[in-house]
Coordinates of C-alpha atoms in Angstrom, one line a residue:
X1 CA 8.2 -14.0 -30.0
X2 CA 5.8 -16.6 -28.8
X3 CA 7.6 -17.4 -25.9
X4 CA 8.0 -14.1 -24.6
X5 CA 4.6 -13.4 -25.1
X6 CA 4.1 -16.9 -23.0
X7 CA 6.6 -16.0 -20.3
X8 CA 5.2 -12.0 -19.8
X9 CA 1.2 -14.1 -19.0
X10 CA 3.2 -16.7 -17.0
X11 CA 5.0 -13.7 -14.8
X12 CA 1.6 -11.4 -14.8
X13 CA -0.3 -14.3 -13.0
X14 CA 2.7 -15.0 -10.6
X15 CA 2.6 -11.7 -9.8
X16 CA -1.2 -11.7 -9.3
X17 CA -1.3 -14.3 -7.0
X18 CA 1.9 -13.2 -5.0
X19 CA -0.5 -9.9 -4.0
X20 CA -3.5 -11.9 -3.2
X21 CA -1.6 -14.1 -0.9
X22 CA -0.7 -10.9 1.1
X23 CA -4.1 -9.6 1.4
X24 CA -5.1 -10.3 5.2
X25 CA -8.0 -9.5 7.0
X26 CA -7.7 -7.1 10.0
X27 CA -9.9 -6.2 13.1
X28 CA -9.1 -3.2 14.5
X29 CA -9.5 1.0 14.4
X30 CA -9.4 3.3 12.0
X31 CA -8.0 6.6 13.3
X32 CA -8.2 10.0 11.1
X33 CA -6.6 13.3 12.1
X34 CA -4.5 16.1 10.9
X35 CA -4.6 14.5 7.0
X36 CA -3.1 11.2 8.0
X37 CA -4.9 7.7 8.6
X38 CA -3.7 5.1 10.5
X39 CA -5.4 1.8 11.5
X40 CA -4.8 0.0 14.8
X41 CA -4.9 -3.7 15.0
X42 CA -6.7 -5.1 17.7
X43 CA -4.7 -8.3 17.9
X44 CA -0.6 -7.1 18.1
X45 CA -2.1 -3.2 19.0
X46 CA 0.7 -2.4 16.5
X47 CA 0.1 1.2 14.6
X48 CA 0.0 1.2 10.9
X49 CA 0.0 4.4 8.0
X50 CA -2.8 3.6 6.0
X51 CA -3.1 4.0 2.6
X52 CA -6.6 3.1 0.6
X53 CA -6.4 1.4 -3.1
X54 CA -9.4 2.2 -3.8
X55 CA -10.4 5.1 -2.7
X56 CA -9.9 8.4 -3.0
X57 CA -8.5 10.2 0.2
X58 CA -10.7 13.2 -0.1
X59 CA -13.6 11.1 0.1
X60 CA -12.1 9.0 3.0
X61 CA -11.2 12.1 5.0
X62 CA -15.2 13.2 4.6
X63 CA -16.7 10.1 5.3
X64 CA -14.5 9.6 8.2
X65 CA -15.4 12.9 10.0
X66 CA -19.5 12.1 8.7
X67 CA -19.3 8.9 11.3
X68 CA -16.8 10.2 13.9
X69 CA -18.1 13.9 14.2
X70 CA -14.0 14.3 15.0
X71 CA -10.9 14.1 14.1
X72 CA -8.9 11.5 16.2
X73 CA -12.1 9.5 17.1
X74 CA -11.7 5.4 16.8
X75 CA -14.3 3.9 14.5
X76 CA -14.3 0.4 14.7
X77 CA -13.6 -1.6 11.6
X78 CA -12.7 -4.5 9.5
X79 CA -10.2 -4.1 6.8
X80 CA -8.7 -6.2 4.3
X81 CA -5.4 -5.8 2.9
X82 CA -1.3 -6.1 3.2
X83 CA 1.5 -4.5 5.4
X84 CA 4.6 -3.0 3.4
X85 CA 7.1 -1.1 5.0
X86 CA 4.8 -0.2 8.0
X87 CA 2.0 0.5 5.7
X88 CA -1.2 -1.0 5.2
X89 CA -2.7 -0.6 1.8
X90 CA -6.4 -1.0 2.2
X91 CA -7.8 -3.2 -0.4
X92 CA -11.9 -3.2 1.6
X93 CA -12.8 -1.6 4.5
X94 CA -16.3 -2.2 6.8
X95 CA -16.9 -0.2 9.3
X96 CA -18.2 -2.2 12.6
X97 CA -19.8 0.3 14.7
X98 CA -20.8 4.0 14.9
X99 CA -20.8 5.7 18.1
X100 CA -24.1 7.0 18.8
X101 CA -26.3 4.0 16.9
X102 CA -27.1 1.5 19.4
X103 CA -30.1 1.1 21.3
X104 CA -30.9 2.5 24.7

């Protein structure tokens, strides 16, 4: 019993650190519209379904039309997360730059 206890910790902590080595860190824009998000990253311009860990979407959805004032806008961000079948899971997200808050 003692060493199945030992071997379930041994495998939880594998697994921990198997999802922290995908977590990458991602320049790019979040786009909103139409109840979907997608991020695109500046680097490969490749297109990505977004889906937030921590978050919940209703939130996302109101704080993303707060900054953009409309759907389909690009706000500039940084994320941090992994890609999985096309999707990135969103793990932190910091937004860059709002439209409209520079100086003249």
């Amino acid at each position: 019993m003692k060493s199945v206890i030992t071997l379930l910790i041994i495998l939880m902590f594998k697994c921990s650190l198997v999802d922290k080595q995908k977590a990458q860190d991602f320049s790019g824009w979040w786009i909103y519209g139409e109840s979907l998000h997608l991020f695109k990253d500046e680097k490969s311009l490749k297109e990505f379904e977004v889906n937030f860990l921590n978050e919940r979407k209703e939130d996302l959805e109101l704080l993303y039309l707060e900054i953009a004032e409309m759907e389909y806008f690009p706000v500039d961000c940084n994320v941090k997360g992994y890609v999985k079948n096309d999707t990135l899971y969103v793990d932190d997200l910091e937004i860059t730059f709002i439209q409209g808050c520079g100086e003249d």
